[in-house]
Coordinates of C-alpha atoms and ligand atoms in Angstrom, one line a residue:
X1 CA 41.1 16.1 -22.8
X2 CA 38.9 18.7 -21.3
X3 CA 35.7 17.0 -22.3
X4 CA 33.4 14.8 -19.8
X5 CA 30.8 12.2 -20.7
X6 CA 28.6 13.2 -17.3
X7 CA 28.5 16.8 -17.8
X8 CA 27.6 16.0 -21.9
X9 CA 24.9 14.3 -21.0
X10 CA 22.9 16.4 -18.4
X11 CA 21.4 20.1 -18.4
X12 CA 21.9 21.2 -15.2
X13 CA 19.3 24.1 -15.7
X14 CA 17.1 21.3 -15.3
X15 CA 18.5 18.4 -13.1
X16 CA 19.3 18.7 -9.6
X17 CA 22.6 16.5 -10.1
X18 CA 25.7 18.0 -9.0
X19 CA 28.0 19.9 -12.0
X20 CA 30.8 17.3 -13.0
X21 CA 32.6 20.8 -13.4
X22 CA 34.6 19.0 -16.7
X23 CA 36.2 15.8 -15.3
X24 CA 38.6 15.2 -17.3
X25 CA 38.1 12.1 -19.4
X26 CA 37.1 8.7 -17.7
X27 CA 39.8 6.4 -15.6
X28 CA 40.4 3.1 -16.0
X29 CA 38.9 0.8 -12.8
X30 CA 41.8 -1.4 -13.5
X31 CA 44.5 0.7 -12.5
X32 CA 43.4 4.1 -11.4
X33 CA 44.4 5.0 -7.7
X34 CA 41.8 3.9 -5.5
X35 CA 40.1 6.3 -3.2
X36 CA 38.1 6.0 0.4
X37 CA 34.4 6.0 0.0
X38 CA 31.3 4.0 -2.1
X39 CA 27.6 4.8 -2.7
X40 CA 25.0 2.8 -4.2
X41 CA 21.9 4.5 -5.4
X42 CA 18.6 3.0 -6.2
X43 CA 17.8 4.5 -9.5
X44 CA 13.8 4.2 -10.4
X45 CA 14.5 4.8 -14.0
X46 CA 12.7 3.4 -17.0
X47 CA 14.4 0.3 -15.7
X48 CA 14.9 0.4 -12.3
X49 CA 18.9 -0.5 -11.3
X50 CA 21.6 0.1 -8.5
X51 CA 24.0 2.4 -9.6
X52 CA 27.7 1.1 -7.5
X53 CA 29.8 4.3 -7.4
X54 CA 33.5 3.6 -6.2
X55 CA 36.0 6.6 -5.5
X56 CA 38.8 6.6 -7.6
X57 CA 41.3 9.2 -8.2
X58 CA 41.9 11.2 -11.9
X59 CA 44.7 13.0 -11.3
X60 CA 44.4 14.7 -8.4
X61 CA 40.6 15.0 -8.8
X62 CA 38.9 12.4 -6.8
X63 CA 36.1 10.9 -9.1
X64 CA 33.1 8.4 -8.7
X65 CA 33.9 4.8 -11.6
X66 CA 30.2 3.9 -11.9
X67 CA 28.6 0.8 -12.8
X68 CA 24.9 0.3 -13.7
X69 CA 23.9 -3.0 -12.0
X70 CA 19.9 -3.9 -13.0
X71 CA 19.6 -6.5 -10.3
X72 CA 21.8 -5.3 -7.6
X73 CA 25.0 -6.2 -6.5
X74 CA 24.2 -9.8 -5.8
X75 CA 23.2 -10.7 -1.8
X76 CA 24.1 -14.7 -2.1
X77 CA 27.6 -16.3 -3.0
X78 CA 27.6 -17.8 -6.6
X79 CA 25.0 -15.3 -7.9
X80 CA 26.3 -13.1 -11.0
X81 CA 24.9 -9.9 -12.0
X82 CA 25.7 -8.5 -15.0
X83 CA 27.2 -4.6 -14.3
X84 CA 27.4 -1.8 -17.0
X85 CA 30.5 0.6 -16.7
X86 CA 28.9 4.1 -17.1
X87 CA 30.8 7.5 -17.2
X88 CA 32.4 8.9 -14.0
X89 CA 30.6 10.9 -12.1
X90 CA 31.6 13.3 -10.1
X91 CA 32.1 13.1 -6.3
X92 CA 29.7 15.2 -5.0
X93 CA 27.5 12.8 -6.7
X94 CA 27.4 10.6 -3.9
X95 CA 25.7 12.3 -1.2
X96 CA 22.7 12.9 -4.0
X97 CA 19.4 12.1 -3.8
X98 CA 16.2 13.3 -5.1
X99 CA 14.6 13.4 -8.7
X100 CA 15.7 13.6 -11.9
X101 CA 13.1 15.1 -14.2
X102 CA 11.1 13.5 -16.7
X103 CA 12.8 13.6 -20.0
X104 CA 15.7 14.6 -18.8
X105 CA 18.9 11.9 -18.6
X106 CA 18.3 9.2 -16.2
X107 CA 15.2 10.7 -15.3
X108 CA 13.1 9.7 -12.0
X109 CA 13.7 9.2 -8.4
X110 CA 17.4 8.6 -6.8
X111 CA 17.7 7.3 -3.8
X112 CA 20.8 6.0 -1.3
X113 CA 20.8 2.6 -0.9
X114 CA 24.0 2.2 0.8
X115 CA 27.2 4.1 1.6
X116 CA 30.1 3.7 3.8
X117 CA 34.0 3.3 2.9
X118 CA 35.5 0.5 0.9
X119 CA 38.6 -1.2 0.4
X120 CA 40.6 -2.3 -2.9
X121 CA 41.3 -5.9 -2.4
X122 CA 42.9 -7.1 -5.3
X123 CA 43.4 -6.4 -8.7
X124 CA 44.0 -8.2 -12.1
X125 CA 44.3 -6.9 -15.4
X126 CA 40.4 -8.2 -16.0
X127 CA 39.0 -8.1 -12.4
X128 CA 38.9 -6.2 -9.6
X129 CA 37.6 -7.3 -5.7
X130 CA 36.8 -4.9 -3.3
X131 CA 34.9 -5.1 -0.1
X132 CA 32.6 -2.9 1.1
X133 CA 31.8 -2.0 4.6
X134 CA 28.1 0.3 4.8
X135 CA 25.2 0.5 6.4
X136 CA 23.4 -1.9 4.8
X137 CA 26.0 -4.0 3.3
X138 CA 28.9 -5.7 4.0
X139 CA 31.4 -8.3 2.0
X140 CA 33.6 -9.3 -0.6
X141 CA 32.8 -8.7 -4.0
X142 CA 34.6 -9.3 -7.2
X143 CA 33.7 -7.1 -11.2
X144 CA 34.7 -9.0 -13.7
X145 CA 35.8 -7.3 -17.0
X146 CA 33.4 -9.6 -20.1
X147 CA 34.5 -6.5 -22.7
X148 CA 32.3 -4.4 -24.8
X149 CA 28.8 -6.0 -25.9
X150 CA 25.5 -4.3 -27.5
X151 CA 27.6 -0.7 -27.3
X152 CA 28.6 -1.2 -23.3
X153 CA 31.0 -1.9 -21.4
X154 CA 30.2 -5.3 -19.9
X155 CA 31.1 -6.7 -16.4
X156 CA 29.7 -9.7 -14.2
X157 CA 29.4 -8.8 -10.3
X158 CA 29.8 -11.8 -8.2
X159 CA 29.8 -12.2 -4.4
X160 CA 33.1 -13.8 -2.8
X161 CA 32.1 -13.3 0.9
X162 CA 28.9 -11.9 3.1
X163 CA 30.4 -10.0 6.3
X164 CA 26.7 -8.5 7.3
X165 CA 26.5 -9.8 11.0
X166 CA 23.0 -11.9 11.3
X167 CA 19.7 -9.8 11.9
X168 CA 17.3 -9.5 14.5
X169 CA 14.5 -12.6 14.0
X170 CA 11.6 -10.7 11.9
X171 CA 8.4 -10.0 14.3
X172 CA 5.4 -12.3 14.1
X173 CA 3.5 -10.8 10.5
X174 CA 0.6 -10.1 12.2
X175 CA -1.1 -6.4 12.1
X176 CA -1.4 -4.0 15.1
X177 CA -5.4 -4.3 15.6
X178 CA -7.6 -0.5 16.6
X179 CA -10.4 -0.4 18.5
X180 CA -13.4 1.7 17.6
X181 CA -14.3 4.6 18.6
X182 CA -16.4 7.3 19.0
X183 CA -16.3 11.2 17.9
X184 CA -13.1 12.1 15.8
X185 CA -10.6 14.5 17.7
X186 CA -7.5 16.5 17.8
X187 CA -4.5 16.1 19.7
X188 CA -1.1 16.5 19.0
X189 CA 0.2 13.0 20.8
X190 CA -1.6 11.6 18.0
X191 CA -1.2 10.9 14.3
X192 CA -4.3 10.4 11.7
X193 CA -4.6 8.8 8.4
X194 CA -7.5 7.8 6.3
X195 CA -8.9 4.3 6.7
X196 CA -8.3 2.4 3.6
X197 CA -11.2 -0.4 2.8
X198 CA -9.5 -2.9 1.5
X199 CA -7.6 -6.2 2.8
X200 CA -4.9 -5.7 5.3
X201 CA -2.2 -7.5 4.7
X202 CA 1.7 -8.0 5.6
X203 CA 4.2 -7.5 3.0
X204 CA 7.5 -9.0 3.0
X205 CA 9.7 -7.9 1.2
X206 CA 13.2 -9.3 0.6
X207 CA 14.5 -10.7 -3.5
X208 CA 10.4 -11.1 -3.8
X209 CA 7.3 -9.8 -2.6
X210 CA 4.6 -12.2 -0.2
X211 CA 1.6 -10.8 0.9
X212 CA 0.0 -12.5 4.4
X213 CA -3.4 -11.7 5.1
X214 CA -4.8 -10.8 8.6
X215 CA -4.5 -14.4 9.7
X216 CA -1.8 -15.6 8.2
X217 CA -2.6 -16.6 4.8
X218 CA -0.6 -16.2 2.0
X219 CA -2.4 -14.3 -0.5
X220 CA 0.9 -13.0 -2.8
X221 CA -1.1 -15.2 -6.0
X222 CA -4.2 -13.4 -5.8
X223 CA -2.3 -9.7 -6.7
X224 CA 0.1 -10.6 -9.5
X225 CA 0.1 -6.4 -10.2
X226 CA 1.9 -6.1 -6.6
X227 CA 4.6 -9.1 -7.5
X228 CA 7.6 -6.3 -7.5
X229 CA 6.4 -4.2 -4.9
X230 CA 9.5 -4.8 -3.2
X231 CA 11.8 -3.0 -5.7
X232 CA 10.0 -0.2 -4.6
X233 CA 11.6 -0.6 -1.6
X234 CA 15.1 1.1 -0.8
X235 CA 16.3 -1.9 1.7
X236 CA 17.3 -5.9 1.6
X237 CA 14.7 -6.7 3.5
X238 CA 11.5 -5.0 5.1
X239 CA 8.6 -5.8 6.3
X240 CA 5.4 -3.8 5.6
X241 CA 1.8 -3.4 6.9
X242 CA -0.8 -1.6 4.7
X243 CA -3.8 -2.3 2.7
X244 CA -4.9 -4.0 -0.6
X245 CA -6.9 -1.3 -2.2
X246 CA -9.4 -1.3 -5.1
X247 CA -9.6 2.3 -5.8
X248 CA -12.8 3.5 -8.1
X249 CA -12.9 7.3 -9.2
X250 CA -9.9 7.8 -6.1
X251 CA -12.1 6.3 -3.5
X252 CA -11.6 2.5 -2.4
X253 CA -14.0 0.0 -3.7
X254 CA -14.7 -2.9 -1.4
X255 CA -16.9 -4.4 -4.0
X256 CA -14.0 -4.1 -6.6
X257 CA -11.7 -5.7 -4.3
X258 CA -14.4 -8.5 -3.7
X259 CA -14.8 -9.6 -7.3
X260 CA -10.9 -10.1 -7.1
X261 CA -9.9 -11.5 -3.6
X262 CA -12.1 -15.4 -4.2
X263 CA -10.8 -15.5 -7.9
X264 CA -8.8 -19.0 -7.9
X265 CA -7.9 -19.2 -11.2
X266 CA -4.8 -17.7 -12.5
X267 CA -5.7 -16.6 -16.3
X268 CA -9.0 -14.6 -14.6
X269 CA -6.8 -13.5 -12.1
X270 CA -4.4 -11.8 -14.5
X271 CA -7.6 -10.3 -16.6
X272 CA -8.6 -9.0 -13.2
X273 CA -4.9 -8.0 -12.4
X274 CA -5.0 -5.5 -15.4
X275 CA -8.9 -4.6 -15.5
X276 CA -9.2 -3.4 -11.8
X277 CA -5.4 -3.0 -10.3
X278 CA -5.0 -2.8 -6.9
X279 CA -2.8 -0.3 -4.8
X280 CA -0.7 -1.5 -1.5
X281 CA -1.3 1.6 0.9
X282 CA 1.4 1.3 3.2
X283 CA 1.4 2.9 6.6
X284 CA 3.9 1.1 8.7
X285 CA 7.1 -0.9 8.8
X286 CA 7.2 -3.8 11.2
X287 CA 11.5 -5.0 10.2
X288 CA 13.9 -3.2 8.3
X289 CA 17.1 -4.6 7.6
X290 CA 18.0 -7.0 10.0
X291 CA 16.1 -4.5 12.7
X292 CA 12.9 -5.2 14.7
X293 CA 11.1 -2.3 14.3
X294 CA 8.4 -3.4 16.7
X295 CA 9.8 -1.5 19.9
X296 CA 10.5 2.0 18.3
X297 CA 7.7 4.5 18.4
X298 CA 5.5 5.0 15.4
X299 CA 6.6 8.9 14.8
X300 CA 10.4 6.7 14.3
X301 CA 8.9 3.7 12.4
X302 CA 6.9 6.5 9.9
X303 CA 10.0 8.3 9.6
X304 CA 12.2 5.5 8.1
X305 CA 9.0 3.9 6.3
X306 CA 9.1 7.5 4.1
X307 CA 12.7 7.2 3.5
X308 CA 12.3 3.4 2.5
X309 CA 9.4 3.5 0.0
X310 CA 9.5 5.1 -3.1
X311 CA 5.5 5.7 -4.3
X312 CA 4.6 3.7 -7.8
X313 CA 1.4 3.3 -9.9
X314 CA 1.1 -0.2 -7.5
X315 CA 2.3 0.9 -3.8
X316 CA 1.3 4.0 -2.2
X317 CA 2.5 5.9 1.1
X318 CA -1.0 6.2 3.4
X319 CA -0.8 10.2 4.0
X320 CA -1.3 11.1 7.7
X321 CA -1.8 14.6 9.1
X322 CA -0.9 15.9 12.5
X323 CA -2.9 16.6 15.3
X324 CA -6.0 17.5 13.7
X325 CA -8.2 14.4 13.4
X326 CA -11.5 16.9 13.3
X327 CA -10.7 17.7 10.0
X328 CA -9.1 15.5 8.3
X329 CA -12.9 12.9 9.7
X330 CA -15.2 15.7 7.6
X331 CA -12.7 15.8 4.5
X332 CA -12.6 11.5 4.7
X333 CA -16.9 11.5 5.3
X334 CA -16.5 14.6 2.1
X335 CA -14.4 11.8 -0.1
X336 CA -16.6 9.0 0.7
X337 CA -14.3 7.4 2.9
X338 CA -14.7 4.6 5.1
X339 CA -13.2 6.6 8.1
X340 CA -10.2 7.5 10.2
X341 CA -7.8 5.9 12.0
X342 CA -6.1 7.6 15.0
X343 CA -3.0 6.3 16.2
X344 CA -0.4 7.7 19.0
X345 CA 3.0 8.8 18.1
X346 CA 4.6 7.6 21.2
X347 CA 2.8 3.8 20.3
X348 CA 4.8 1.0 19.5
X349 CA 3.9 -1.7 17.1
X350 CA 2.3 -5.0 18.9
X351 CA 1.5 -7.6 16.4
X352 CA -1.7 -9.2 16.6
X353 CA -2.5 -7.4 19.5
X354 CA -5.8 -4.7 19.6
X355 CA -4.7 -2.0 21.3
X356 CA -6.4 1.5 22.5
X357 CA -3.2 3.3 20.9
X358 CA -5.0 2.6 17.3
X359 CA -8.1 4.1 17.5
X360 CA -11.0 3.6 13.9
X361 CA -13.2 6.7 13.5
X362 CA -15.8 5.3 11.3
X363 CA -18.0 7.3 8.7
X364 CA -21.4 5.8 9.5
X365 CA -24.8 7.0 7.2
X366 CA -28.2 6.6 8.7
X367 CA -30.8 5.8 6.4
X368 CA -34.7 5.1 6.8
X369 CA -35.9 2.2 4.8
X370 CA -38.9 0.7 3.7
X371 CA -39.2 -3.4 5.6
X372 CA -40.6 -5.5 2.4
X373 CA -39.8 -8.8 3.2
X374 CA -37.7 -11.1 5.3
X375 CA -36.0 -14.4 5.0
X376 CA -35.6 -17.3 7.1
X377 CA -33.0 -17.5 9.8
X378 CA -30.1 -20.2 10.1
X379 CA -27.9 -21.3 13.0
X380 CA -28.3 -19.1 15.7
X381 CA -31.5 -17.5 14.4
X382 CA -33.1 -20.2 12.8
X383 CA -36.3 -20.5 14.1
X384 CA -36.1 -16.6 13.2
X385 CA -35.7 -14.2 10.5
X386 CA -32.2 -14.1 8.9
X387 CA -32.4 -10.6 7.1
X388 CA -35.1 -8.2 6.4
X389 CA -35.1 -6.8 2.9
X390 CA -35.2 -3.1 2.7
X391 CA -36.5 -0.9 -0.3
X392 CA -36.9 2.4 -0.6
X393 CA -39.8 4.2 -3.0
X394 CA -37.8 5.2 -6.4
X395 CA -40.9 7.6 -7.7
X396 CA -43.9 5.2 -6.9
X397 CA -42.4 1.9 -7.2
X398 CA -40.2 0.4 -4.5
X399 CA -36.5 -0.2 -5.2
X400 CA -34.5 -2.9 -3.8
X401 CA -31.5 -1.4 -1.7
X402 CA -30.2 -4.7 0.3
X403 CA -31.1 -6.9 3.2
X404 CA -30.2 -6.4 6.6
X405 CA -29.1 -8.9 8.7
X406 CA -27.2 -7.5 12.0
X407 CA -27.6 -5.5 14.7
X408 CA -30.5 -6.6 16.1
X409 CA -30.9 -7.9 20.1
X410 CA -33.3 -10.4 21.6
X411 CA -35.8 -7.7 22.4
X412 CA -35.7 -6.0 19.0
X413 CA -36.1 -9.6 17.3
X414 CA -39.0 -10.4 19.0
X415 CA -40.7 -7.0 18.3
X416 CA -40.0 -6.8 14.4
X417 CA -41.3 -10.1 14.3
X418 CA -44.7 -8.8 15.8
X419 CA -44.3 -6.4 13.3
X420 CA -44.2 -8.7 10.4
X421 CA -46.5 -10.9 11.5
X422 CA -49.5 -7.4 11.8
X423 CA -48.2 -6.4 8.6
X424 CA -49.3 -9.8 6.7
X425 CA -48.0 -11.5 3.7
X426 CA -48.4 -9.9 0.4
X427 CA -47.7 -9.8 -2.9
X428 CA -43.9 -9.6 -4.4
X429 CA -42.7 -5.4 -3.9
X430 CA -40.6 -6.0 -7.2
X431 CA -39.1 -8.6 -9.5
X432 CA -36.1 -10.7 -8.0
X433 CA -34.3 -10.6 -10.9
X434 CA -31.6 -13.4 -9.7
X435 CA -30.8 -11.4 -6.1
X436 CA -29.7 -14.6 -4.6
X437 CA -30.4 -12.7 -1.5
X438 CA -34.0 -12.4 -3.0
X439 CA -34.7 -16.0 -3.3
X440 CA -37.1 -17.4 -0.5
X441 CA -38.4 -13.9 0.5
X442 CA -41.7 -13.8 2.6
X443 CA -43.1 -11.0 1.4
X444 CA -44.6 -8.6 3.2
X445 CA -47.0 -5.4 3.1
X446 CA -44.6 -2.6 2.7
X447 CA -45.6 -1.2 5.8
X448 CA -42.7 -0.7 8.5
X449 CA -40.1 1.5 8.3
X450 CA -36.8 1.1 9.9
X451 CA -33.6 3.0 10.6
X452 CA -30.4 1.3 9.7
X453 CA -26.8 2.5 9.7
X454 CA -24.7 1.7 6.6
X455 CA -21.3 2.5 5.3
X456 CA -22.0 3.3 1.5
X457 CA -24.4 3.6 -1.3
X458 CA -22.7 0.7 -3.5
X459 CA -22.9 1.5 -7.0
X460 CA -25.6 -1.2 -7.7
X461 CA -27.6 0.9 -5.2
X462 CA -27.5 -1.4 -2.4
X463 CA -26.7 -0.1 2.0
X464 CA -22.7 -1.5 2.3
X465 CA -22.9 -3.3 5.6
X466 CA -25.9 -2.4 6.7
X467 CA -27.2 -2.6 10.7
X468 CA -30.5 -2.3 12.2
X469 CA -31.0 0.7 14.3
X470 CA -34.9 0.2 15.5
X471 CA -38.1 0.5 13.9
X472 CA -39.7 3.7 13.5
X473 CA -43.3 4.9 13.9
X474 CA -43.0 8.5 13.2
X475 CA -42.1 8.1 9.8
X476 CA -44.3 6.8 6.7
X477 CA -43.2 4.3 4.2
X478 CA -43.5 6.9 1.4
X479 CA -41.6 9.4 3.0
X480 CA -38.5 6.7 2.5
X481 CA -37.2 7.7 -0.7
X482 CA -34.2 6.9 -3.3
X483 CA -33.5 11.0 -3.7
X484 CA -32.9 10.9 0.3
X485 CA -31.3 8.1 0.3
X486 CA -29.1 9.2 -1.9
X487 CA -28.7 12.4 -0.3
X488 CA -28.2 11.0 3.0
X489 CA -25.4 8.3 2.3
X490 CA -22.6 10.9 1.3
X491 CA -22.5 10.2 -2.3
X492 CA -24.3 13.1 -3.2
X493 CA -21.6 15.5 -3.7
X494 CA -19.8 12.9 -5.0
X495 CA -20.3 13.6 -8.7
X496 CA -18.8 16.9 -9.2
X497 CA -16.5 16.9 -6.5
X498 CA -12.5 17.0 -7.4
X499 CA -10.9 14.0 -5.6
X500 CA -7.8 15.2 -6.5
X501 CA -6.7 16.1 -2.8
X502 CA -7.6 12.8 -1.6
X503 CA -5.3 10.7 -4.2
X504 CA -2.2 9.5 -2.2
X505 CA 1.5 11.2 -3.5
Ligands
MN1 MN1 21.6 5.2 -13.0

């Protein structure tokens, strides 16, 4: 028999899968002479599976008796995992990894899950045990011959005995805090990335996915759409920090990710789920594997975090360029991001801690606003104004684009307040229209103009996060208008601009 089902079934014009260079025919695992050496690959396929790969001899020609295994073999005695005896691939098979095309057999990404040497324990004329020794696993495991079913060759995988010695106790899962900064720069001790505005979060990922938020909380029911994030994962067991992103036209939508994160109940949260899917940006890996990965430096912890995730529709690898945080600030302030973080390479990760190693570059507008109103003060400021609502003249009416309620100091409380008080009460600038931060306004003659810095122009128009600056004399009311505002707040390339070089790969 010259004929081989793995050569039959691939074009290897087009795959990058080793020739099977005509094995001949397939052995039988039952009885064929066992060889040295094992692989398991994580196949992303239409259905993601492991495939278990154990040498075997045909002939003289040492081949690769493959088994499809959806789940995995299984991690826990008494677990059974049904396994599909595939053609025998050949042995050069097992140092592959990479992607298969699209279209073509098996197609999508391959990676090593584990390899090492294994041993034939015993065999029967239905079963065989073997135990593997790799780098990830180690055990006893039995493949039990059920017979042909649906068109396949049928066998359960069952653990007999876990050898893996115990792993290192997982670090605390809490993020690695930056401190802001100034003025982006470039350096080659240091690593940048774009800052993602979303919700940090921890992942851990071990048989499922559970996502803590910055303080602890669990918040794994809240993203159903990231529930199998961890098969994206080549490991047992990892632990990953990164953001919950809302992304809108490529760019991350804080307001998207806001309609989701207080949604309770969990038929609106699937609507949600499907409507406006989030993406998990990853950028680091906190325990893989049994390893704390807190000591290592991040150039090692990036390294294995790009071997370990393979990129999906739901969980994303944070790019990060070298050196050259100048540009990569102007292309993130160009995108309409919220910033750039700077981290050094020879940093190591401290959880919970805010370190100077971590560094935010923000993107921060300016704007120049019309004062229209204010509202009354609670807590600390009652007895004072709480925000001051800011408009903007849209043609000749004024337009509504927030209130601002930070970034003022004693001194500058006390002087708007003079302000408000010469500019008198007046009439309504525009309708309310069911602003809950419009209700109780004491309207004022649109007569001051102030500076605020904000972070976006939301789509409804309104300053993200906006801060009080100072008040400013040299500058009328009418000169504040919605084309510079517009101009001003980044967005106004934003239309025609191609965001294709800021999506994540
Ligand atoms: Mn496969």
């Amino acid at each position: 028999m010259s004929s081989s089902q793995y050569d039959e079934k691939r074009e290897f014009e087009l795959t990058p899968e080793p020739p099977g260079g005509g094995i001949a025919g397939d052995v039988d695992p039952l009885v064929a002479p066992v060889g040295r050496q094992f692989v398991i690959q994580q196949h992303h396929a239409t259905a993601l599976h492991h495939d278990l790969r154990l040498e075997m001899l045909n002939g003289e020609t040492p081949v690769l008796v493959s088994w499809a295994v959806p789940k995995g073999l299984p991690r826990r005695r008494g677990q059974r995992h049904l396994a599909i005896h595939v053609e025998d691939h050949p042995v050069g098979y097992a140092s592959f990894s990479g992607t298969i095309p699209e279209g073509e057999y098996g197609g999508g990404v391959v990676r090593i899950f584990d390899a090492g040497t294994y041993e034939m324990v015993d065999r029967t004329e239905e079963r065989i045990t073997f135990r593997l020794d790799g780098e990830r696993l180690a055990g006893t495991w039995h493949l039990v011959h059920t017979g042909p079913e649906d068109g396949r060759d049928q066998w359960l995988a069952i653990m007999s005995e876990d050898l893996r010695p115990p792993g290192e106790e997982q670090p605390p899962a809490e993020p690695m805090l930056a401190t802001l900064a100034g003025d982006p720069f470039d350096d080659p001790e240091w690593l940048f990335e774009p800052k993602w505005d979303g919700i940090r979060a921890i992942a851990v990922c071990g048989e499922k996915t559970r996502l803590l938020s910055r303080n602890g909380k669990d918040i794994t029911v809240a993203y159903p759409e990231l529930h199998r994030i961890h098969s994206q994962v080549v490991a047992l067991d990892a632990m990953l920090d990164g953001e919950i992103v809302a992304l809108a036209d490529g760019v991350p939508s804080f307001q998207l990710l806001q309609q989701r994160m207080h949604l309770r109940d969990g038929s609106r949260i699937e609507q949600a789920a499907k409507k406006d899917p989030v993406v998990y940006m990853v950028f680091d890996m906190l325990y893989l594997d049994g390893v704390d990965l807190t000591g290592r430096t991040l150039t090692e912890r990036r390294e294995l975090l790009e071997e370990t995730i393979v990129a999906s529709e739901r969980i994303a690898l944070s790019p990060v360029t070298d050196g050259t945080g100048t540009a990569l600030f102007e292309a993130a302030a160009e995108q309409g991001l919220e910033g750039i973080m700077a981290k050094k390479r020879r940093s190591t990760y401290r959880p919970g801690a805010r370190t100077q190693e971590w560094l935010k570059l923000k993107v921060v507008f300016d704007a120049d606003v019309v004062i229209v109103g204010w509202t009354e003060g609670e807590g600390r400021r009652s007895g004072h104004f709480g925000s001051l609502v800011m408009a903007v003249y849209d043609g000749d009416a004024l337009r509504y684009v927030g209130n601002v309620g930070t970034g003022f100091d004693k001194a500058s409380l006390r002087d708007v307040e003079e302000m408000l008080a010469e500019a008198g009460p007046a009439e309504p600038s525009f309708s309310p229209d069911g602003s809950p931060e419009l209700r109780d306004v004491h309207w004022v003659t649109p007569s001051l103009v102030a500076r605020v810095e904000h972070r976006q122009l939301t789509k409804a128009g309104r300053l993200r996060a906006p801060s009080f600056q100072g008040l400013r004399d040299d500058k009328s009311p009418e000169e504040c208008t919605w084309k510079q505002l517009v101009a001003e707040s980044g967005r106004q390339s934003g239309e025609s601009q191609s965001r294709s070089s800021n999506s994540p790969s």
